[in-house]
GROMACS .gro file of C-alpha atoms in nm:
model
  423
    1MET     CA    1   3.238  25.807  -1.033
    2LYS     CA    2   2.955  26.019  -1.074
    3LYS     CA    3   2.619  25.881  -1.130
    4GLY     CA    4   2.583  26.029  -1.490
    5GLY     CA    5   2.896  25.840  -1.562
    6ILE     CA    6   2.751  25.520  -1.463
    7LEU     CA    7   2.470  25.554  -1.657
    8ALA     CA    8   2.668  25.661  -1.949
    9LEU     CA    9   2.887  25.324  -1.914
   10ILE     CA   10   2.516  25.111  -1.886
   11PHE     CA   11   2.355  25.311  -2.162
   12ILE     CA   12   2.627  25.235  -2.437
   13SER     CA   13   2.688  24.857  -2.289
   14VAL     CA   14   2.284  24.847  -2.377
   15VAL     CA   15   2.349  24.995  -2.719
   16ILE     CA   16   2.619  24.744  -2.801
   17ASN     CA   17   2.421  24.436  -2.650
   18TYR     CA   18   2.133  24.505  -2.865
   19MET     CA   19   2.351  24.561  -3.146
   20ASP     CA   20   2.490  24.221  -3.109
   21ARG     CA   21   2.127  24.056  -3.094
   22THR     CA   22   1.960  24.224  -3.363
   23ASN     CA   23   2.218  24.268  -3.615
   24ILE     CA   24   2.093  23.930  -3.726
   25SER     CA   25   1.753  24.069  -3.802
   26VAL     CA   26   1.942  24.311  -4.028
   27ALA     CA   27   2.136  24.065  -4.236
   28ALA     CA   28   1.858  23.784  -4.235
   29ALA     CA   29   1.766  23.855  -4.587
   30ALA     CA   30   2.091  23.856  -4.727
   31ILE     CA   31   2.189  23.534  -4.518
   32SER     CA   32   1.866  23.345  -4.624
   33ALA     CA   33   1.957  23.432  -4.998
   34ASP     CA   34   2.319  23.336  -4.956
   35LEU     CA   35   2.301  23.011  -4.742
   36ASN     CA   36   1.937  22.906  -4.912
   37ILE     CA   37   1.781  22.910  -4.543
   38SER     CA   38   1.384  22.907  -4.500
   39LYS     CA   39   1.161  23.108  -4.282
   40VAL     CA   40   1.135  22.824  -4.040
   41GLU     CA   41   1.512  22.766  -4.029
   42MET     CA   42   1.552  23.138  -3.983
   43GLY     CA   43   1.290  23.148  -3.692
   44LEU     CA   44   1.525  22.879  -3.514
   45ILE     CA   45   1.848  23.119  -3.586
   46PHE     CA   46   1.623  23.376  -3.425
   47SER     CA   47   1.522  23.195  -3.133
   48ALA     CA   48   1.872  23.008  -3.089
   49PHE     CA   49   2.012  23.332  -2.870
   50ALA     CA   50   1.712  23.318  -2.629
   51TRP     CA   51   1.758  22.940  -2.563
   52THR     CA   52   2.067  23.008  -2.389
   53TYR     CA   53   1.997  23.342  -2.260
   54SER     CA   54   1.682  23.206  -2.068
   55ILE     CA   55   1.838  22.913  -1.915
   56MET     CA   56   2.122  23.114  -1.781
   57GLN     CA   57   1.899  23.419  -1.622
   58ILE     CA   58   1.886  23.238  -1.313
   59PRO     CA   59   2.250  23.155  -1.261
   60GLY     CA   60   2.361  23.462  -1.442
   61GLY     CA   61   2.135  23.640  -1.178
   62MET     CA   62   2.316  23.456  -0.881
   63LEU     CA   63   2.663  23.533  -1.027
   64VAL     CA   64   2.570  23.911  -1.058
   65ASP     CA   65   2.511  23.845  -0.693
   66ALA     CA   66   2.838  23.655  -0.599
   67VAL     CA   67   3.119  23.840  -0.866
   68ARG     CA   68   3.223  24.204  -0.838
   69ILE     CA   69   3.051  24.364  -1.125
   70ARG     CA   70   3.396  24.554  -1.252
   71PHE     CA   71   3.539  24.205  -1.327
   72LEU     CA   72   3.231  24.037  -1.446
   73TYR     CA   73   3.112  24.295  -1.714
   74PRO     CA   74   3.407  24.330  -1.949
   75PHE     CA   75   3.462  23.947  -1.937
   76ILE     CA   76   3.107  23.922  -2.061
   77LEU     CA   77   3.130  24.221  -2.320
   78VAL     CA   78   3.440  24.041  -2.472
   79ALA     CA   79   3.300  23.703  -2.494
   80TRP     CA   80   2.974  23.756  -2.644
   81SER     CA   81   3.187  24.028  -2.878
   82LEU     CA   82   3.416  23.753  -3.014
   83VAL     CA   83   3.154  23.518  -3.094
   84THR     CA   84   2.954  23.788  -3.275
   85LEU     CA   85   3.274  23.805  -3.490
   86VAL     CA   86   3.284  23.424  -3.547
   87GLN     CA   87   2.922  23.466  -3.699
   88GLY     CA   88   3.082  23.649  -3.984
   89LEU     CA   89   3.312  23.347  -4.072
   90VAL     CA   90   3.072  23.080  -4.062
   91SER     CA   91   2.843  22.916  -4.367
   92SER     CA   92   2.581  22.673  -4.204
   93VAL     CA   93   2.263  22.685  -4.015
   94ALA     CA   94   2.413  22.479  -3.755
   95ALA     CA   95   2.722  22.689  -3.678
   96LEU     CA   96   2.457  23.008  -3.691
   97ILE     CA   97   2.247  22.845  -3.430
   98GLY     CA   98   2.556  22.773  -3.219
   99CYS     CA   99   2.704  23.115  -3.244
  100ARG     CA  100   2.366  23.266  -3.130
  101MET     CA  101   2.347  23.026  -2.864
  102ALA     CA  102   2.697  23.151  -2.768
  103ILE     CA  103   2.622  23.498  -2.758
  104GLY     CA  104   2.258  23.439  -2.547
  105PHE     CA  105   2.509  23.261  -2.284
  106PHE     CA  106   2.755  23.535  -2.246
  107GLU     CA  107   2.490  23.805  -2.246
  108ALA     CA  108   2.238  23.647  -1.983
  109PRO     CA  109   2.415  23.818  -1.687
  110SER     CA  110   2.404  24.204  -1.827
  111TYR     CA  111   2.093  24.316  -1.741
  112PRO     CA  112   2.090  24.130  -1.401
  113ALA     CA  113   2.416  24.338  -1.366
  114ASN     CA  114   2.274  24.668  -1.502
  115ASN     CA  115   1.982  24.636  -1.237
  116LYS     CA  116   2.190  24.595  -0.943
  117ILE     CA  117   2.443  24.863  -1.042
  118VAL     CA  118   2.110  25.098  -1.044
  119THR     CA  119   1.982  24.976  -0.699
  120GLN     CA  120   2.337  25.023  -0.550
  121TRP     CA  121   2.415  25.356  -0.694
  122PHE     CA  122   2.039  25.529  -0.702
  123ALA     CA  123   1.773  25.595  -0.446
  124GLU     CA  124   1.448  25.445  -0.477
  125GLN     CA  125   1.276  25.766  -0.618
  126GLU     CA  126   1.575  25.817  -0.869
  127ARG     CA  127   1.562  25.434  -1.024
  128ALA     CA  128   1.244  25.461  -1.256
  129GLY     CA  129   1.462  25.764  -1.458
  130ALA     CA  130   1.780  25.562  -1.418
  131ILE     CA  131   1.639  25.246  -1.558
  132ALA     CA  132   1.484  25.454  -1.822
  133ILE     CA  133   1.786  25.607  -1.935
  134TYR     CA  134   1.985  25.311  -1.980
  135THR     CA  135   1.695  25.060  -2.092
  136SER     CA  136   1.613  25.368  -2.398
  137GLY     CA  137   1.978  25.260  -2.536
  138GLN     CA  138   1.789  24.973  -2.677
  139PHE     CA  139   1.560  25.177  -2.863
  140ILE     CA  140   1.787  25.509  -2.970
  141GLY     CA  141   2.075  25.297  -3.029
  142LEU     CA  142   1.888  25.069  -3.253
  143ALA     CA  143   1.692  25.372  -3.387
  144PHE     CA  144   2.014  25.532  -3.512
  145LEU     CA  145   2.214  25.186  -3.550
  146MET     CA  146   1.956  25.050  -3.830
  147PRO     CA  147   2.017  25.254  -4.101
  148VAL     CA  148   2.400  25.231  -3.962
  149LEU     CA  149   2.410  24.862  -3.969
  150ALA     CA  150   2.233  24.877  -4.295
  151VAL     CA  151   2.480  25.062  -4.485
  152ILE     CA  152   2.783  24.858  -4.296
  153GLN     CA  153   2.623  24.582  -4.479
  154ASP     CA  154   2.563  24.722  -4.827
  155TRP     CA  155   2.929  24.804  -4.788
  156PHE     CA  156   3.084  24.509  -4.664
  157GLY     CA  157   2.841  24.227  -4.658
  158TRP     CA  158   2.677  24.043  -4.386
  159ARG     CA  159   3.002  23.886  -4.292
  160GLY     CA  160   3.167  24.251  -4.251
  161LEU     CA  161   2.838  24.365  -4.054
  162PHE     CA  162   2.926  24.073  -3.781
  163ILE     CA  163   3.286  24.117  -3.765
  164VAL     CA  164   3.261  24.507  -3.720
  165SER     CA  165   2.991  24.480  -3.480
  166GLY     CA  166   3.252  24.204  -3.265
  167LEU     CA  167   3.519  24.453  -3.283
  168ILE     CA  168   3.329  24.748  -3.127
  169GLY     CA  169   3.222  24.524  -2.823
  170ILE     CA  170   3.574  24.443  -2.746
  171VAL     CA  171   3.690  24.784  -2.768
  172TRP     CA  172   3.454  24.900  -2.537
  173ALA     CA  173   3.488  24.623  -2.268
  174VAL     CA  174   3.852  24.760  -2.238
  175ILE     CA  175   3.693  25.094  -2.183
  176TRP     CA  176   3.443  24.988  -1.937
  177TYR     CA  177   3.720  24.834  -1.705
  178ILE     CA  178   3.914  25.132  -1.723
  179PHE     CA  179   3.639  25.390  -1.617
  180TYR     CA  180   3.391  25.175  -1.414
  181GLN     CA  181   3.439  25.210  -1.007
  182GLU     CA  182   3.278  24.975  -0.775
  183LYS     CA  183   3.048  25.100  -0.542
  184SER     CA  184   3.078  24.974  -0.163
  185ASN     CA  185   3.065  25.106   0.173
  186GLU     CA  186   3.413  25.200   0.192
  187GLN     CA  187   3.262  25.517   0.037
  188PRO     CA  188   3.023  25.575   0.322
  189ASN     CA  189   3.050  25.957   0.271
  190ASN     CA  190   3.007  25.930  -0.100
  191PRO     CA  191   2.742  26.188  -0.173
  192GLN     CA  192   2.669  25.959  -0.487
  193ALA     CA  193   2.612  25.654  -0.264
  194ASN     CA  194   2.277  25.516  -0.203
  195SER     CA  195   2.193  25.523   0.165
  196GLU     CA  196   2.008  25.231   0.138
  197ASN     CA  197   2.342  24.988   0.129
  198ALA     CA  198   2.486  25.168   0.495
  199ASN     CA  199   2.430  24.871   0.666
  200GLN     CA  200   2.614  24.632   0.426
  201SER     CA  201   2.950  24.476   0.459
  202SER     CA  202   3.274  24.611   0.305
  203SER     CA  203   3.198  24.391   0.021
  204PRO     CA  204   2.817  24.452  -0.043
  205ASN     CA  205   2.823  24.347  -0.414
  206THR     CA  206   2.850  23.965  -0.295
  207THR     CA  207   2.570  23.727  -0.183
  208PRO     CA  208   2.645  23.360  -0.158
  209VAL     CA  209   2.411  23.153  -0.360
  210SER     CA  210   2.084  23.017  -0.146
  211TRP     CA  211   1.849  22.770  -0.321
  212GLN     CA  212   1.604  22.886  -0.044
  213ASN     CA  213   1.619  23.218  -0.175
  214LEU     CA  214   1.568  23.044  -0.550
  215LYS     CA  215   1.251  22.866  -0.353
  216LEU     CA  216   1.130  23.255  -0.263
  217ALA     CA  217   1.178  23.396  -0.619
  218PHE     CA  218   0.951  23.141  -0.772
  219SER     CA  219   0.697  23.133  -0.490
  220SER     CA  220   0.549  23.482  -0.473
  221LYS     CA  221   0.227  23.565  -0.691
  222LYS     CA  222   0.350  23.917  -0.704
  223LEU     CA  223   0.686  23.833  -0.821
  224TRP     CA  224   0.501  23.591  -1.080
  225GLY     CA  225   0.297  23.901  -1.198
  226ILE     CA  226   0.600  24.077  -1.313
  227TYR     CA  227   0.761  23.788  -1.469
  228ILE     CA  228   0.469  23.726  -1.660
  229GLY     CA  229   0.450  24.092  -1.763
  230GLN     CA  230   0.797  24.087  -1.877
  231PHE     CA  231   0.745  23.761  -2.094
  232CYS     CA  232   0.464  23.993  -2.263
  233LEU     CA  233   0.657  24.279  -2.329
  234GLY     CA  234   0.954  24.027  -2.473
  235GLY     CA  235   0.720  23.912  -2.719
  236THR     CA  236   0.672  24.255  -2.854
  237LEU     CA  237   1.013  24.343  -2.817
  238ILE     CA  238   1.150  24.042  -2.997
  239PHE     CA  239   0.908  24.097  -3.281
  240PHE     CA  240   1.104  24.412  -3.357
  241LEU     CA  241   1.451  24.268  -3.276
  242THR     CA  242   1.425  23.978  -3.523
  243TRP     CA  243   1.124  23.923  -3.772
  244PHE     CA  244   1.039  24.345  -3.828
  245PRO     CA  245   1.286  24.418  -4.080
  246THR     CA  246   1.157  24.091  -4.280
  247TYR     CA  247   0.826  24.172  -4.214
  248LEU     CA  248   0.902  24.543  -4.405
  249ALA     CA  249   1.135  24.380  -4.677
  250GLU     CA  250   0.908  24.085  -4.792
  251TYR     CA  251   0.558  24.168  -4.668
  252ARG     CA  252   0.576  24.522  -4.738
  253GLY     CA  253   0.807  24.503  -5.012
  254PHE     CA  254   1.094  24.766  -4.909
  255SER     CA  255   1.436  24.777  -5.051
  256ASP     CA  256   1.727  24.713  -4.811
  257LEU     CA  257   1.797  25.060  -4.732
  258GLN     CA  258   1.432  25.186  -4.702
  259THR     CA  259   1.376  24.879  -4.443
  260GLY     CA  260   1.668  24.979  -4.249
  261PHE     CA  261   1.536  25.350  -4.240
  262LEU     CA  262   1.173  25.298  -4.194
  263ALA     CA  263   1.266  25.003  -3.920
  264SER     CA  264   1.443  25.316  -3.714
  265VAL     CA  265   1.113  25.514  -3.687
  266PRO     CA  266   0.926  25.281  -3.423
  267PHE     CA  267   1.272  25.245  -3.189
  268LEU     CA  268   1.280  25.632  -3.171
  269ALA     CA  269   0.929  25.619  -3.080
  270ALA     CA  270   1.003  25.363  -2.818
  271PHE     CA  271   1.295  25.553  -2.702
  272CYS     CA  272   1.042  25.857  -2.657
  273GLY     CA  273   0.802  25.611  -2.475
  274VAL     CA  274   1.073  25.498  -2.221
  275LEU     CA  275   1.212  25.828  -2.089
  276LEU     CA  276   0.898  25.983  -2.050
  277SER     CA  277   0.774  25.725  -1.853
  278GLY     CA  278   1.055  25.705  -1.637
  279PHE     CA  279   1.082  26.070  -1.558
  280VAL     CA  280   0.705  26.112  -1.506
  281SER     CA  281   0.683  25.793  -1.297
  282ASP     CA  282   1.017  25.883  -1.089
  283LEU     CA  283   0.826  26.287  -1.057
  284LEU     CA  284   0.469  26.130  -0.943
  285VAL     CA  285   0.690  25.939  -0.671
  286ARG     CA  286   0.842  26.255  -0.575
  287LYS     CA  287   0.503  26.452  -0.555
  288GLY     CA  288   0.360  26.195  -0.301
  289PHE     CA  289   0.185  25.944  -0.530
  290SER     CA  290   0.192  25.572  -0.463
  291ASN     CA  291   0.359  25.321  -0.612
  292GLU     CA  292   0.079  25.137  -0.734
  293PHE     CA  293  -0.015  25.477  -0.938
  294ALA     CA  294   0.329  25.588  -1.004
  295ARG     CA  295   0.467  25.252  -1.139
  296LYS     CA  296   0.192  25.081  -1.267
  297THR     CA  297   0.041  25.341  -1.488
  298PRO     CA  298   0.289  25.388  -1.700
  299ILE     CA  299   0.330  25.006  -1.770
  300ILE     CA  300  -0.068  24.941  -1.783
  301LEU     CA  301  -0.100  25.231  -2.057
  302GLY     CA  302   0.202  25.114  -2.236
  303LEU     CA  303   0.066  24.739  -2.278
  304PHE     CA  304  -0.264  24.879  -2.396
  305LEU     CA  305  -0.100  25.102  -2.682
  306SER     CA  306   0.088  24.783  -2.760
  307SER     CA  307  -0.203  24.624  -2.864
  308SER     CA  308  -0.256  24.858  -3.163
  309VAL     CA  309  -0.045  24.644  -3.385
  310ILE     CA  310  -0.330  24.463  -3.477
  311PHE     CA  311  -0.458  24.758  -3.694
  312ALA     CA  312  -0.181  24.762  -3.919
  313ASN     CA  313  -0.350  24.442  -4.061
  314TYR     CA  314  -0.620  24.671  -4.193
  315THR     CA  315  -0.418  24.917  -4.416
  316ASP     CA  316  -0.213  24.909  -4.686
  317SER     CA  317  -0.072  25.233  -4.658
  318THR     CA  318   0.295  25.269  -4.567
  319LEU     CA  319   0.233  25.639  -4.362
  320TRP     CA  320  -0.044  25.421  -4.152
  321VAL     CA  321   0.134  25.090  -4.085
  322THR     CA  322   0.412  25.307  -3.961
  323PHE     CA  323   0.216  25.513  -3.749
  324PHE     CA  324   0.061  25.154  -3.572
  325LEU     CA  325   0.389  24.999  -3.575
  326SER     CA  326   0.542  25.302  -3.406
  327LEU     CA  327   0.264  25.352  -3.176
  328THR     CA  328   0.285  24.975  -3.045
  329PHE     CA  329   0.678  25.032  -2.962
  330PHE     CA  330   0.602  25.373  -2.802
  331GLY     CA  331   0.371  25.160  -2.555
  332ASN     CA  332   0.667  24.918  -2.548
  333GLY     CA  333   0.880  25.164  -2.442
  334LEU     CA  334   0.640  25.307  -2.197
  335ALA     CA  335   0.634  24.965  -2.006
  336SER     CA  336   0.988  24.900  -2.027
  337ILE     CA  337   1.066  25.064  -1.679
  338ASN     CA  338   0.915  24.740  -1.545
  339TRP     CA  339   1.262  24.663  -1.419
  340VAL     CA  340   1.211  24.900  -1.146
  341PHE     CA  341   0.965  24.654  -1.013
  342VAL     CA  342   1.268  24.418  -0.931
  343SER     CA  343   1.449  24.685  -0.727
  344LEU     CA  344   1.098  24.775  -0.549
  345ILE     CA  345   0.971  24.415  -0.454
  346ALA     CA  346   1.275  24.198  -0.437
  347PRO     CA  347   1.428  24.140  -0.073
  348LYS     CA  348   1.759  24.338  -0.090
  349HIS     CA  349   1.986  24.062  -0.098
  350MET     CA  350   1.826  23.903  -0.385
  351VAL     CA  351   1.814  24.165  -0.629
  352GLY     CA  352   2.049  24.012  -0.877
  353LEU     CA  353   1.855  23.653  -0.834
  354VAL     CA  354   1.522  23.801  -0.855
  355GLY     CA  355   1.640  23.995  -1.211
  356GLY     CA  356   1.758  23.682  -1.325
  357CYS     CA  357   1.439  23.498  -1.313
  358PHE     CA  358   1.254  23.811  -1.405
  359ASN     CA  359   1.459  23.789  -1.735
  360PHE     CA  360   1.445  23.422  -1.762
  361ILE     CA  361   1.082  23.424  -1.808
  362GLY     CA  362   1.105  23.722  -2.025
  363GLY     CA  363   1.371  23.540  -2.193
  364LEU     CA  364   1.128  23.243  -2.282
  365SER     CA  365   0.931  23.487  -2.510
  366ALA     CA  366   1.259  23.499  -2.726
  367VAL     CA  367   1.270  23.146  -2.747
  368ILE     CA  368   0.897  23.099  -2.839
  369VAL     CA  369   0.771  23.401  -3.000
  370PRO     CA  370   1.046  23.402  -3.286
  371VAL     CA  371   1.004  23.017  -3.387
  372LEU     CA  372   0.607  23.074  -3.356
  373ILE     CA  373   0.597  23.385  -3.565
  374GLY     CA  374   0.847  23.146  -3.830
  375PHE     CA  375   0.524  22.906  -3.851
  376LEU     CA  376   0.263  23.164  -3.891
  377VAL     CA  377   0.449  23.347  -4.179
  378GLN     CA  378   0.577  23.015  -4.391
  379ASP     CA  379   0.279  23.130  -4.653
  380GLY     CA  380   0.428  23.503  -4.649
  381ASP     CA  381   0.145  23.630  -4.433
  382PHE     CA  382   0.236  23.822  -4.116
  383ARG     CA  383  -0.111  23.940  -4.011
  384PRO     CA  384  -0.150  23.599  -3.787
  385ALA     CA  385   0.198  23.723  -3.599
  386LEU     CA  386   0.055  24.092  -3.543
  387ALA     CA  387  -0.236  23.966  -3.375
  388LEU     CA  388  -0.011  23.713  -3.171
  389ILE     CA  389   0.170  24.042  -3.047
  390ALA     CA  390  -0.160  24.221  -2.956
  391ILE     CA  391  -0.322  23.891  -2.773
  392LEU     CA  392   0.030  23.924  -2.547
  393ALA     CA  393   0.012  24.283  -2.476
  394PHE     CA  394  -0.336  24.215  -2.333
  395THR     CA  395  -0.210  23.933  -2.115
  396GLY     CA  396   0.072  24.129  -1.966
  397LEU     CA  397  -0.189  24.420  -1.905
  398PHE     CA  398  -0.435  24.194  -1.687
  399SER     CA  399  -0.107  24.056  -1.527
  400TYR     CA  400  -0.027  24.392  -1.381
  401LEU     CA  401  -0.382  24.484  -1.300
  402PHE     CA  402  -0.462  24.171  -1.125
  403LEU     CA  403  -0.144  23.943  -0.995
  404VAL     CA  404   0.106  24.249  -0.881
  405GLY     CA  405  -0.092  24.379  -0.630
  406LYS     CA  406   0.070  24.678  -0.363
  407VAL     CA  407   0.410  24.729  -0.471
  408GLU     CA  408   0.622  24.673  -0.167
  409THR     CA  409   0.944  24.479  -0.076
  410ILE     CA  410   0.842  24.103  -0.019
  411GLU     CA  411   0.949  23.993   0.344
  412MET     CA  412   1.156  23.688   0.404
  413PRO     CA  413   1.003  23.405   0.603
  414VAL     CA  414   1.091  23.413   0.947
  415ALA     CA  415   1.287  23.119   0.932
  416GLU     CA  416   1.490  23.240   0.660
  417ASN     CA  417   1.559  23.583   0.850
  418GLU     CA  418   1.679  23.414   1.150
  419LEU     CA  419   1.913  23.189   0.912
  420GLU     CA  420   2.033  23.503   0.770
  421ALA     CA  421   2.103  23.654   1.110
  422LYS     CA  422   2.322  23.368   1.210
  423ALA     CA  423   2.490  23.374   0.870
   0.00000   0.00000   0.00000
């Protein structure tokens, strides 16, 4: 299978992944009115996805290292899509929380799997662009899906929205299984193959689980730098995925359809940001610039721009509110190639595990931020929530400046290397 086909499969999977994460935000106002749910309760529902998503990141990363992607990916797609469909049949806060937890559980291995696929199929100087393309699915997909989801809800109600979303994912799982081809050393002359895997065994997609590897994944300052950065990036992203439509509808006073269309603008900006970042970063690497400059610069600039969200607190103009929120999400898009650091820094046999740890810490933002915002906006004032997003952006910026250091693969301890050699 060609690289373009691989990226297309991942891209559409990411679109569906984020559709099933965010349809709850489109439906939130209708659900709240129908089931009499408070803002604090809705914050808990928003957060519930991340409780299991975060907890399962490390086991999910280990699973990605241990199970062939062609079988794992369709299974988790079907599983989370079925639960998405079930959301349209429930009628209580507890049931909604349970469904969101189940979706988080089954989606947990998806991003470590995406990163491992790119690491296997793409050379180092191509990865930022590849990651930018599939990551853009969460932005461009939602930019167009927000209005579509709003229309589906307008036609079929919030229950129909979940049912339609679930059916789409089930169909896509079948398509994935039919078309995805596992990359292995059985294809040594395949021009699409990544030569970095040339010394692996005939089943390079599996690595035994090792608790020593887990210890290494949490003992590196360099890795903690990207983990904290991912948490801060996730804080901005989760605001747009959860509370943003409510902010537009209730705080800014827009109708449901206005909210659906206006909400798409920042996602388009983020899409532009992530593609610009990925391709410029790869171009700089090919031109001979260091990884410190080529990879870090878009992320640091993006986090700085994300702090501009605070300016939306000081204007009542729809145009300027849209501009500042779009600039914020554009910055988040610029910084979203940070997954490339997992490929560049993690030991090659630990890409799935480190990706799981990376997304575990990032996922904690989706546990904490929606609930915290729910408390901050109880009185209907969203200004403290936007201030929180700005603080997170600066924290992530400082993490990349002072913790990540030189961008290079972490060397395993000698004893661990000897153990691997004996194995």
